[in-house]
PDB file of C-alpha atoms in Angstrom:
ATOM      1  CA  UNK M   1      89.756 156.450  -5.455  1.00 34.00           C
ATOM      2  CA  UNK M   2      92.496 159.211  -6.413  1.00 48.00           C
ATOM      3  CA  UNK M   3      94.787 159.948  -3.903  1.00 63.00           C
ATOM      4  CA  UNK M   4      94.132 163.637  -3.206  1.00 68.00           C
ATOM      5  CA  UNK M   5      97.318 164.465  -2.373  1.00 73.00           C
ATOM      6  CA  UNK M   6      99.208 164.814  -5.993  1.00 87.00           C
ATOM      7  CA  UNK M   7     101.133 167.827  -7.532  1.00 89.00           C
ATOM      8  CA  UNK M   8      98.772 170.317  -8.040  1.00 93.00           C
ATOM      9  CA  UNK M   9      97.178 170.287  -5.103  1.00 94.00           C
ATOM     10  CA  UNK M  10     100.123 171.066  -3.242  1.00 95.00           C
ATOM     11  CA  UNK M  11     101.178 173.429  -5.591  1.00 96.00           C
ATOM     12  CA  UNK M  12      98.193 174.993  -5.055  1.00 96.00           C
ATOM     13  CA  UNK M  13      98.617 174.514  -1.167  1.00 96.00           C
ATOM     14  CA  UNK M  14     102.158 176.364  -1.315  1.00 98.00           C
ATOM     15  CA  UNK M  15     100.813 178.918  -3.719  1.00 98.00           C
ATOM     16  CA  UNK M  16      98.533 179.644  -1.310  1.00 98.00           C
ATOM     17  CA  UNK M  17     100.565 180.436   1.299  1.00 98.00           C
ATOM     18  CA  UNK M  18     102.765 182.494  -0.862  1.00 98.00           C
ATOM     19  CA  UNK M  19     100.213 184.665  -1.638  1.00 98.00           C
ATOM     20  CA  UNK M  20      98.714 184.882   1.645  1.00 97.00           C
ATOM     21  CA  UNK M  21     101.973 186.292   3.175  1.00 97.00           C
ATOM     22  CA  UNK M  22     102.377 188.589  -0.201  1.00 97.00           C
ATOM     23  CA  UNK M  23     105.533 186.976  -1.766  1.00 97.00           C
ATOM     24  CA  UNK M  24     105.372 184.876  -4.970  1.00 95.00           C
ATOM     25  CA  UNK M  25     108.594 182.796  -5.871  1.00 97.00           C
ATOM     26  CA  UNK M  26     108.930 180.715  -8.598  1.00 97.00           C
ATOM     27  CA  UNK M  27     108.004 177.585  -7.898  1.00 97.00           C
ATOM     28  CA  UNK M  28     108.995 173.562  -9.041  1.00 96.00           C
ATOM     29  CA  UNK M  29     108.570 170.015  -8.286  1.00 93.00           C
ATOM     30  CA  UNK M  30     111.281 167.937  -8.011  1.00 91.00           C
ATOM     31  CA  UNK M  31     111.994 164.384  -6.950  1.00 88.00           C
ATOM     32  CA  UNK M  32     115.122 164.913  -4.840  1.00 91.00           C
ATOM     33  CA  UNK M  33     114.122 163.173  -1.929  1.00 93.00           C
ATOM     34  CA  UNK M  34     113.866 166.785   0.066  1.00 94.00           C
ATOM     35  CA  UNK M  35     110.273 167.821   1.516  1.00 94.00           C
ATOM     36  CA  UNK M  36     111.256 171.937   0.514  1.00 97.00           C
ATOM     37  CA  UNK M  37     114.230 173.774  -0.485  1.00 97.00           C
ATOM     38  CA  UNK M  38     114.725 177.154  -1.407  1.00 98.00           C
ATOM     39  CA  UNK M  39     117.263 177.544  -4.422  1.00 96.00           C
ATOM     40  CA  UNK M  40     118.819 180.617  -3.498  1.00 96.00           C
ATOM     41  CA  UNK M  41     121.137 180.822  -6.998  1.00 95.00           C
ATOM     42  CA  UNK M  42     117.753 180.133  -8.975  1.00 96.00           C
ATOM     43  CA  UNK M  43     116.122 182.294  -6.432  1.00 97.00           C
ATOM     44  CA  UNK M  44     112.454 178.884  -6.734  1.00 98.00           C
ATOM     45  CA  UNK M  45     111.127 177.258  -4.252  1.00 98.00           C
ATOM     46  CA  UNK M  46     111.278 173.094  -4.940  1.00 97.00           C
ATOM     47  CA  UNK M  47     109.292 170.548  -3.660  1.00 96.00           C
ATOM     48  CA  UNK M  48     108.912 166.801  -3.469  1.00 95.00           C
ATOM     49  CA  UNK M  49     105.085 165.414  -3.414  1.00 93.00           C
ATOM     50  CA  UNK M  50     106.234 162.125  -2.129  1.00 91.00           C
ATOM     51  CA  UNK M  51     108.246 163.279   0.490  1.00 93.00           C
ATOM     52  CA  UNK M  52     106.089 166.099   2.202  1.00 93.00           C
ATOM     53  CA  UNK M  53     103.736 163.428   2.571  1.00 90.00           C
ATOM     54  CA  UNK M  54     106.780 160.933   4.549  1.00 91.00           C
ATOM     55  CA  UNK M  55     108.004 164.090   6.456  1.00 90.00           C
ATOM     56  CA  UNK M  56     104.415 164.921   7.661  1.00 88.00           C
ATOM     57  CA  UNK M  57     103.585 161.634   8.875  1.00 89.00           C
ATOM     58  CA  UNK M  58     106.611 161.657  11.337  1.00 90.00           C
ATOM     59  CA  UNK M  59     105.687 164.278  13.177  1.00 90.00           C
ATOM     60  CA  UNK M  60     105.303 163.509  16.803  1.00 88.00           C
ATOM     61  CA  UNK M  61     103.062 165.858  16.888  1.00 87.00           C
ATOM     62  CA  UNK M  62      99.948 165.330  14.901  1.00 89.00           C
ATOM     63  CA  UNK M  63      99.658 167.671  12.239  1.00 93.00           C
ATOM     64  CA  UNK M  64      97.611 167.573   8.796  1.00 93.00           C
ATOM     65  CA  UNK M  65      99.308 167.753   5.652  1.00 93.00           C
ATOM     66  CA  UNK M  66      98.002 171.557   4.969  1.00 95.00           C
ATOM     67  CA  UNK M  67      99.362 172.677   8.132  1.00 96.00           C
ATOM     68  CA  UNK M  68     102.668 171.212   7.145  1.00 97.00           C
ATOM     69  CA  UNK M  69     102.795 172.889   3.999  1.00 97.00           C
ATOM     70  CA  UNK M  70     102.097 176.354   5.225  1.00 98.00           C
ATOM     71  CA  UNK M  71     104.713 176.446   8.072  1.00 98.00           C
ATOM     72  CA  UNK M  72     107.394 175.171   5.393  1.00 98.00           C
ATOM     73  CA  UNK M  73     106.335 177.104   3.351  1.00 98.00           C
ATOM     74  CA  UNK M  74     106.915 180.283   4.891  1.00 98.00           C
ATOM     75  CA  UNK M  75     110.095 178.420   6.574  1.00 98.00           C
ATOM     76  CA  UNK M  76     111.441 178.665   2.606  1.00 98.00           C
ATOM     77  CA  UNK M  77     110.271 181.689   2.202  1.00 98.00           C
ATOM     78  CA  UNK M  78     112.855 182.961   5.029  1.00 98.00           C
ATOM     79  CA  UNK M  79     115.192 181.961   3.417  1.00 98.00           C
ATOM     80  CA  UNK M  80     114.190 184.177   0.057  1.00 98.00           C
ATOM     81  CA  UNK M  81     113.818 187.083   2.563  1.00 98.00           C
ATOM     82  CA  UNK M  82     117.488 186.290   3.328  1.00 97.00           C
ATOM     83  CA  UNK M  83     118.598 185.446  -0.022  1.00 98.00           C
ATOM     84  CA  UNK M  84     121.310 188.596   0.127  1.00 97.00           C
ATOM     85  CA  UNK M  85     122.722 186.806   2.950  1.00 97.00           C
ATOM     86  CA  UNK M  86     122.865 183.452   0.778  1.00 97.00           C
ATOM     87  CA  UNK M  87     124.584 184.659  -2.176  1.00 98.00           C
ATOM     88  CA  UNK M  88     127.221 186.622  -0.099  1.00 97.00           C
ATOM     89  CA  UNK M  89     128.245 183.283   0.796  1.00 97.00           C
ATOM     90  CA  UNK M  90     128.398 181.506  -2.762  1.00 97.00           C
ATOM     91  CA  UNK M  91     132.408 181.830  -3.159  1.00 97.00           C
ATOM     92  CA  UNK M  92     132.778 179.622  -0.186  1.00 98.00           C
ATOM     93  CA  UNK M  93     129.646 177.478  -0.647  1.00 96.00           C
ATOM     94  CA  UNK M  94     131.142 176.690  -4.017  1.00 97.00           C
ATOM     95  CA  UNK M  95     134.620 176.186  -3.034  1.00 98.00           C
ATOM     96  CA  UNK M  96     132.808 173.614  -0.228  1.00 98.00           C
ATOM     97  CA  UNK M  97     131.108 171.886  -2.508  1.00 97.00           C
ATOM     98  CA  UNK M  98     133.774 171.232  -5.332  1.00 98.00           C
ATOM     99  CA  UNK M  99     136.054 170.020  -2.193  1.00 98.00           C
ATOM    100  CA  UNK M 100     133.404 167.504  -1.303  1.00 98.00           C
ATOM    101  CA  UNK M 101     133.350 166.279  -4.957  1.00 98.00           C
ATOM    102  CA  UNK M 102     136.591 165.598  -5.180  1.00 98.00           C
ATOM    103  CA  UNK M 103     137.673 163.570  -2.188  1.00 98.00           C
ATOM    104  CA  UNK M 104     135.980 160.231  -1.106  1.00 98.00           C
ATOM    105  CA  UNK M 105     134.188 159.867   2.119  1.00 97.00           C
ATOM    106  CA  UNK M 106     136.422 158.509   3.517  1.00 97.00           C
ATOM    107  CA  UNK M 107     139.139 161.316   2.794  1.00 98.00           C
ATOM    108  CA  UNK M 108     136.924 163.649   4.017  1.00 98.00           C
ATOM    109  CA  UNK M 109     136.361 161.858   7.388  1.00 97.00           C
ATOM    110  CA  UNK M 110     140.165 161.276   8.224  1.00 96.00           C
ATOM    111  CA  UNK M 111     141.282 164.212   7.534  1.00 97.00           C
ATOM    112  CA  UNK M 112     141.275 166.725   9.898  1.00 97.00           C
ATOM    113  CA  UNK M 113     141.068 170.180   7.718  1.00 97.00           C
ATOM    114  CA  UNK M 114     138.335 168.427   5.238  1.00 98.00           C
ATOM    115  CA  UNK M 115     136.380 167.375   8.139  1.00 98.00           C
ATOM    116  CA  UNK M 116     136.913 171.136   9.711  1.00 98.00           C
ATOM    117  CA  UNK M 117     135.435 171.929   6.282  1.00 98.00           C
ATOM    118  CA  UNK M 118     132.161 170.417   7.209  1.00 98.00           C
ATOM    119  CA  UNK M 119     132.146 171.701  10.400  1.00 98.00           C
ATOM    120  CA  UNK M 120     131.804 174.651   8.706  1.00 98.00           C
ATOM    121  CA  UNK M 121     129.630 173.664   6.595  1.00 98.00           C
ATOM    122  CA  UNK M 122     127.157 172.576   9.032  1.00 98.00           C
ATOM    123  CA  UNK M 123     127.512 175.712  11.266  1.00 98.00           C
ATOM    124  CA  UNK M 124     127.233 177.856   8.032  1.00 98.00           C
ATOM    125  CA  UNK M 125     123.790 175.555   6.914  1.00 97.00           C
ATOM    126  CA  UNK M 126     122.257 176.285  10.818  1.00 98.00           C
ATOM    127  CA  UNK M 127     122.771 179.709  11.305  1.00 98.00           C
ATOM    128  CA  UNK M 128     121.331 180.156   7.872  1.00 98.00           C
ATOM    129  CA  UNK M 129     118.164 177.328   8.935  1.00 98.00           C
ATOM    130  CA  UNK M 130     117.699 179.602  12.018  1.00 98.00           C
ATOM    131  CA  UNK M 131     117.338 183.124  10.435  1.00 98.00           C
ATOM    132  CA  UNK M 132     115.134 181.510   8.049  1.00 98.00           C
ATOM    133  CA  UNK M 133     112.888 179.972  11.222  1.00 98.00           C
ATOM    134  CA  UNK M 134     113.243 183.164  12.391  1.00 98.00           C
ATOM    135  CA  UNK M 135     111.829 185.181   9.213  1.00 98.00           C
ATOM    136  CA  UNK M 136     109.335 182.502   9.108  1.00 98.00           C
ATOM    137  CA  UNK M 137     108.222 183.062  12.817  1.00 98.00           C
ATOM    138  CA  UNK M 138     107.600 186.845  11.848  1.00 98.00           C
ATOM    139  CA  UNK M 139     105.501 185.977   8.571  1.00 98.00           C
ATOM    140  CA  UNK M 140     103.464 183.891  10.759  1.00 98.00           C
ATOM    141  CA  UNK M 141     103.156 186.439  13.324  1.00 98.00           C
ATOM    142  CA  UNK M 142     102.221 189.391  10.872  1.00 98.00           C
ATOM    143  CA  UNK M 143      99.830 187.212   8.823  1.00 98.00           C
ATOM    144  CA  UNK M 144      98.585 184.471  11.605  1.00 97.00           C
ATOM    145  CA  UNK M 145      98.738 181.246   9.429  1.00 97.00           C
ATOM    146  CA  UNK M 146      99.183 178.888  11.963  1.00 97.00           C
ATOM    147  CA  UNK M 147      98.869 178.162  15.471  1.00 97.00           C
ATOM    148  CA  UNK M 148     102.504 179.395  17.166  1.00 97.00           C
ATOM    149  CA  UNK M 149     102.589 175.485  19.201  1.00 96.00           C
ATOM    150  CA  UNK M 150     102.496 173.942  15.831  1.00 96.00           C
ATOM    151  CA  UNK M 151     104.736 176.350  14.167  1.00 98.00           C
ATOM    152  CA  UNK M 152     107.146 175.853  16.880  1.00 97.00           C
ATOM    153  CA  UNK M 153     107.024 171.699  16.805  1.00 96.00           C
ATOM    154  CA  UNK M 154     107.412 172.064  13.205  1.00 97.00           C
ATOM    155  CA  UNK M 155     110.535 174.278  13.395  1.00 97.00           C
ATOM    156  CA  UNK M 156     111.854 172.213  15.861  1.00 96.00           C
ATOM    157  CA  UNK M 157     111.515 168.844  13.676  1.00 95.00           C
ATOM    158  CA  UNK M 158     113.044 170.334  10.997  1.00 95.00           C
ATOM    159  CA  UNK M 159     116.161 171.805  13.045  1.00 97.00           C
ATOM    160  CA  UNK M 160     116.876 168.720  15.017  1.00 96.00           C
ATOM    161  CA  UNK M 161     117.713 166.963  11.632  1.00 92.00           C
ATOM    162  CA  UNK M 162     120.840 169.508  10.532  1.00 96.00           C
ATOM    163  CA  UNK M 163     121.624 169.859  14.773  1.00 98.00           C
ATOM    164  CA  UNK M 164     122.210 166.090  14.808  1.00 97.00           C
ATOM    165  CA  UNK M 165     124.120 165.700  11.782  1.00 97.00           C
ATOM    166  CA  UNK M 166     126.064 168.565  12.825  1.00 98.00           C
ATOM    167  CA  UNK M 167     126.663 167.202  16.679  1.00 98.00           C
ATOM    168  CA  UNK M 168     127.511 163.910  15.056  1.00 98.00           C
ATOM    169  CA  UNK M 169     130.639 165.218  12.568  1.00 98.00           C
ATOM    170  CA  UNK M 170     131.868 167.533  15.479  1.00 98.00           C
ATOM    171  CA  UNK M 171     131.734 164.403  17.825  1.00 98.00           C
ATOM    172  CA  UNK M 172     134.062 162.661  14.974  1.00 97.00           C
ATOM    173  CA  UNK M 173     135.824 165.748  14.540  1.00 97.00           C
ATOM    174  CA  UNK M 174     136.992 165.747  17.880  1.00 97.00           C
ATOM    175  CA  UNK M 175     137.828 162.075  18.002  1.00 96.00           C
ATOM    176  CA  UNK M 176     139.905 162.871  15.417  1.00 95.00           C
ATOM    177  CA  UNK M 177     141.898 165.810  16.674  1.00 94.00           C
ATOM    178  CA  UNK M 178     142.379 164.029  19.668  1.00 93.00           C
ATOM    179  CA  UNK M 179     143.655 161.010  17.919  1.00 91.00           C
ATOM    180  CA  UNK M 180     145.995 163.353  16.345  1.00 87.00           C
ATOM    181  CA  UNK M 181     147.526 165.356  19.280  1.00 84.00           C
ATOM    182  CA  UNK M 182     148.041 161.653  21.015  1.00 77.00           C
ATOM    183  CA  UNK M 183     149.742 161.195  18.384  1.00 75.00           C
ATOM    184  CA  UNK M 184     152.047 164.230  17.725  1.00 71.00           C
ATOM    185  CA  UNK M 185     152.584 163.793  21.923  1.00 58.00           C
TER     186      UNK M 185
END
């Protein structure tokens, strides 16, 4: 038996919800390992089969695939309504990433600016998650697509993951300024 579940038919699942909240943006698979992401330079929506299906399933909440879809759906598409936003910050988002690519990992986690770099980074990436949760919230409010408890666990799955990679670099960062001042002291 064919798994159900293949390109199209999520296409068609995100399509769906596209046009059921009255926005259509261009739309691709990709195999990048992330469930959604809005492109805001290429102003499309990507998507990974294989990993919507992984990112469902861990849920702690049960919740089908289709429901899934939807809310992340219009989570991505809060991030085209922001898209201004976005591209106001492209100088910097650039000059981040170029930074990044040219130190190691290790560079970037002993030194104190580059690691205040991802700070910002991070801060930058939730503020921008949360208006899009936000513009999200009010497509699902104006168009009632899902069930608000499920919307919220949904949103709050999806935050937790840049909130803890964000509370775990500021935890570092702060070992390391304090490290430092011992030092200077």
């Amino acid at each position: 038996m064919k798994n159900k579940y293949n390109e199209k038919y999520v296409q068609r699942l995100i399509r769906s919800t596209m046009q059921a909240v009255g926005m259509e943006v261009e739309l691709k698979q990709d195999n990048s390992g992330i469930n959604m992401s809005y492109n805001f330079i290429g102003d499309y929506v990507g998507f990974d089969v294989d990993r919507l299906l992984e990112v469902s399933k861990e849920m702690q909440t049960p919740i089908s695939l289709e429901l899934y879809i939807k809310i992340i759906t219009m989570h991505e598409l809060g991030h085209a309504i922001d898209r201004d936003a976005l591209l106001n910050t492209l100088a910097r988002t650039l000059e981040i990433f170029d930074t990044k690519k040219s130190h190691s990992l290790y560079e970037l986690y002993n030194n104190i600016d580059l690691l205040a770099m991802l700070i910002e980074e991070h801060e930058m990436n939730i503020v921008f998650e949360e208006t899009a949760w936000e513009n999200a919230k009010n497509l699902n409010k104006e168009f009632q697509m899902v069930d608000e408890e499920i919307f919220e666990a949904v949103k709050a799955h999806s935050l937790a993951t840049y909130k803890s990679l964000y509370e775990e670099d500021l935890q570092l960062y702060e070992e390391l300024a304090a490290l430092q001042s011992v030092q200077i002291a």
